[in-house]
Amino acid sequence: MIIWIDGANGVGKSHVAKKLAKFLADRNAEYVESDQYWIEFLQNDQNNIFTGFAPYYNQKFLNLLREVLEEKVYNGGKMPIVSVSLVDKLCERELLDYFEKKNISMLHIILEAKKETIISRIDNDLIRDKNMREHQKHNVDGQMRYLNNEYPNVVRINTEDKTLEEIVDEILTLL
């Protein structure tokens, strides 16, 4: 099984996925931070940026992420918990549709919050540099719109007034 923790940049996907993986360690869960793979992808070859300026628009990166997930599922017997923004048709096709065709069970969860809350979370995330924060804040509307339009039947969890533990508990009830 692959668990996709999806949502707009800044909604809290990484925190939720990491915590969920700890709760599911006895089920061979493994946290997969797509942003970390993106950073490594760019560091390994600077020319990779020219194949798409964001991870969800970069065919070469999406192929790499798909290979990583296949390795974990097929050869490692892992249950990847992936924090990723699936906010483009390309990543939908290369990840969700691909694994669906492979008959791999998946749970796709979209984390949601008000735009103002997401902007505040991005502003307060000092791990992101200022340029990245500004870029991500600019993309929030489009990402939220895409997620609402493209995935109408996906499980959604409003993170607005919930603790990390409450969000994880809600996900655990779905398994």
C-alpha positions as MATLAB code, in Angstrom:
seq = 'MIIWIDGANGVGKSHVAKKLAKFLADRNAEYVESDQYWIEFLQNDQNNIFTGFAPYYNQKFLNLLREVLEEKVYNGGKMPIVSVSLVDKLCERELLDYFEKKNISMLHIILEAKKETIISRIDNDLIRDKNMREHQKHNVDGQMRYLNNEYPNVVRINTEDKTLEEIVDEILTLL';
ca = [
       0.000    0.000    0.000;
       1.068    3.565   -0.681;
      -0.340    6.381    1.421;
      -0.272    9.753   -0.329;
      -0.360   12.754    1.997;
      -1.266   15.504   -0.445;
      -2.141   19.183   -0.233;
      -0.973   22.641   -1.120;
       2.571   23.654   -0.218;
       2.682   24.641    3.440;
      -0.399   22.768    4.637;
       1.659   20.395    6.828;
       2.064   17.268    4.694;
       5.594   16.464    5.838;
       4.805   16.758    9.540;
       1.734   14.539    9.201;
       3.446   11.926    7.010;
       6.463   11.693    9.307;
       4.294   11.260   12.413;
       2.033    8.741   10.665;
       5.036    6.651    9.616;
       6.141    6.457   13.258;
       2.693    5.215   14.294;
       2.732    2.611   11.526;
       6.325    1.436   11.945;
       5.068   -1.996   13.026;
       3.356   -2.262    9.600;
       6.630   -1.611    7.785;
       5.706    1.996    6.981;
       8.403    4.308    5.716;
       8.228    8.066    5.394;
       9.114    9.300    1.893;
       9.812   13.021    1.757;
       9.423   13.972   -1.904;
      11.044   17.369   -1.262;
      14.214   15.658   -0.049;
      14.357   13.538   -3.191;
      13.826   16.716   -5.244;
      16.750   18.447   -3.533;
      19.001   15.429   -4.091;
      17.811   15.194   -7.701;
      18.873   18.796   -8.331;
      22.158   18.437   -6.443;
      23.133   15.325   -8.415;
      22.854   17.128  -11.737;
      22.213   20.864  -12.022;
      20.883   20.328  -15.548;
      17.896   18.486  -14.059;
      16.254   21.832  -13.306;
      15.890   22.404  -17.043;
      13.628   19.356  -17.310;
      10.988   21.152  -15.180;
      11.255   23.908  -12.596;
       9.079   22.286   -9.919;
       8.908   18.633   -8.887;
       5.312   18.222  -10.054;
       6.190   19.475  -13.564;
       9.407   17.492  -13.963;
       8.981   14.197  -15.854;
      12.499   13.029  -15.043;
      11.990   13.611  -11.311;
       8.577   11.943  -11.284;
      10.125    8.885  -12.945;
      12.786    8.811  -10.233;
      10.213    9.108   -7.444;
       8.125    6.368   -9.034;
      11.192    4.084   -9.193;
      11.963    4.791   -5.529;
       8.408    3.908   -4.529;
       8.370    0.753   -6.656;
      11.617   -0.387   -5.050;
      10.213    0.164   -1.575;
       6.937   -1.635   -2.302;
       8.139   -4.523   -4.454;
      11.625   -5.231   -3.164;
      11.553   -3.747    0.299;
       8.087   -4.811    1.392;
       7.531   -1.280    2.654;
       4.405    0.826    2.946;
       5.556    4.247    1.722;
       3.892    7.265    3.258;
       4.586    9.986    0.743;
       4.305   13.703    1.398;
       3.785   15.254   -2.009;
       1.757   17.926   -3.766;
       0.016   16.154   -6.647;
      -0.995   19.419   -8.275;
      -0.505   18.747  -11.958;
      -1.846   16.248  -14.516;
       1.698   15.003  -15.111;
       2.245   13.897  -11.508;
      -1.277   12.503  -11.372;
      -0.567   10.362  -14.439;
       3.002    9.393  -13.533;
       2.262    8.504   -9.917;
      -1.392    7.904   -9.041;
      -2.521    6.478  -12.378;
       0.665    4.442  -12.758;
       0.320    2.674   -9.399;
      -3.395    2.193   -9.902;
      -2.646    0.335  -13.161;
      -0.155   -1.800  -11.202;
      -2.988   -2.689   -8.780;
      -1.125   -1.300   -5.800;
      -3.569   -0.302   -3.097;
      -3.413    3.363   -2.251;
      -4.904    5.787    0.191;
      -4.906    9.346   -1.111;
      -5.493   11.999    1.532;
      -5.620   15.732    0.905;
      -4.839   17.963    3.854;
      -6.686   21.252    3.781;
      -6.720   24.565    5.612;
      -7.792   28.117    4.882;
      -5.553   30.011    2.498;
      -4.623   32.460    5.266;
      -3.569   29.597    7.537;
      -1.417   28.034    4.827;
       0.231   31.395    4.061;
       0.966   31.851    7.769;
       2.476   28.352    7.991;
       4.715   29.082    4.994;
       5.791   32.430    6.508;
       6.689   30.720    9.774;
       8.611   27.843    8.199;
      12.181   29.066    8.450;
      13.551   25.923    6.808;
      12.369   27.374    3.485;
      14.399   30.289    2.219;
      12.649   33.595    1.548;
      12.447   33.084   -2.236;
      10.932   29.643   -1.798;
       8.405   30.955    0.717;
       7.321   33.723   -1.673;
       7.053   31.302   -4.589;
       5.004   28.844   -2.568;
       2.674   31.516   -1.209;
       2.052   32.647   -4.783;
       1.042   29.081   -5.771;
      -1.400   28.341   -2.935;
      -4.575   29.449   -4.773;
      -3.806   27.442   -7.899;
      -2.832   24.347   -5.944;
      -5.956   24.473   -3.795;
      -8.114   24.926   -6.904;
      -6.414   22.013   -8.689;
      -6.808   19.679   -5.712;
     -10.501   20.579   -5.384;
     -11.249   20.193   -9.085;
      -9.193   17.102   -9.895;
      -9.792   14.956   -6.822;
     -13.441   15.409   -5.812;
     -13.752   11.941   -4.253;
     -10.529   11.844   -2.253;
     -10.424   11.765    1.542;
      -9.947   15.298    2.858;
      -8.848   16.309    6.317;
      -9.205   19.860    7.474;
      -6.104   20.659    9.533;
      -7.306   24.100   10.571;
      -7.890   23.619   14.301;
      -6.395   20.169   14.837;
      -3.216   19.047   16.468;
      -0.796   16.826   14.600;
      -1.897   13.905   16.772;
      -5.581   14.496   15.960;
      -4.835   14.518   12.224;
      -2.825   11.295   12.479;
      -5.561    9.662   14.577;
      -8.103   10.572   11.905;
      -5.931    8.952    9.222;
      -5.424    5.840   11.343;
      -9.198    5.310   11.430;
      -9.128    5.036    7.629;
      -6.696    2.104    7.584;
];
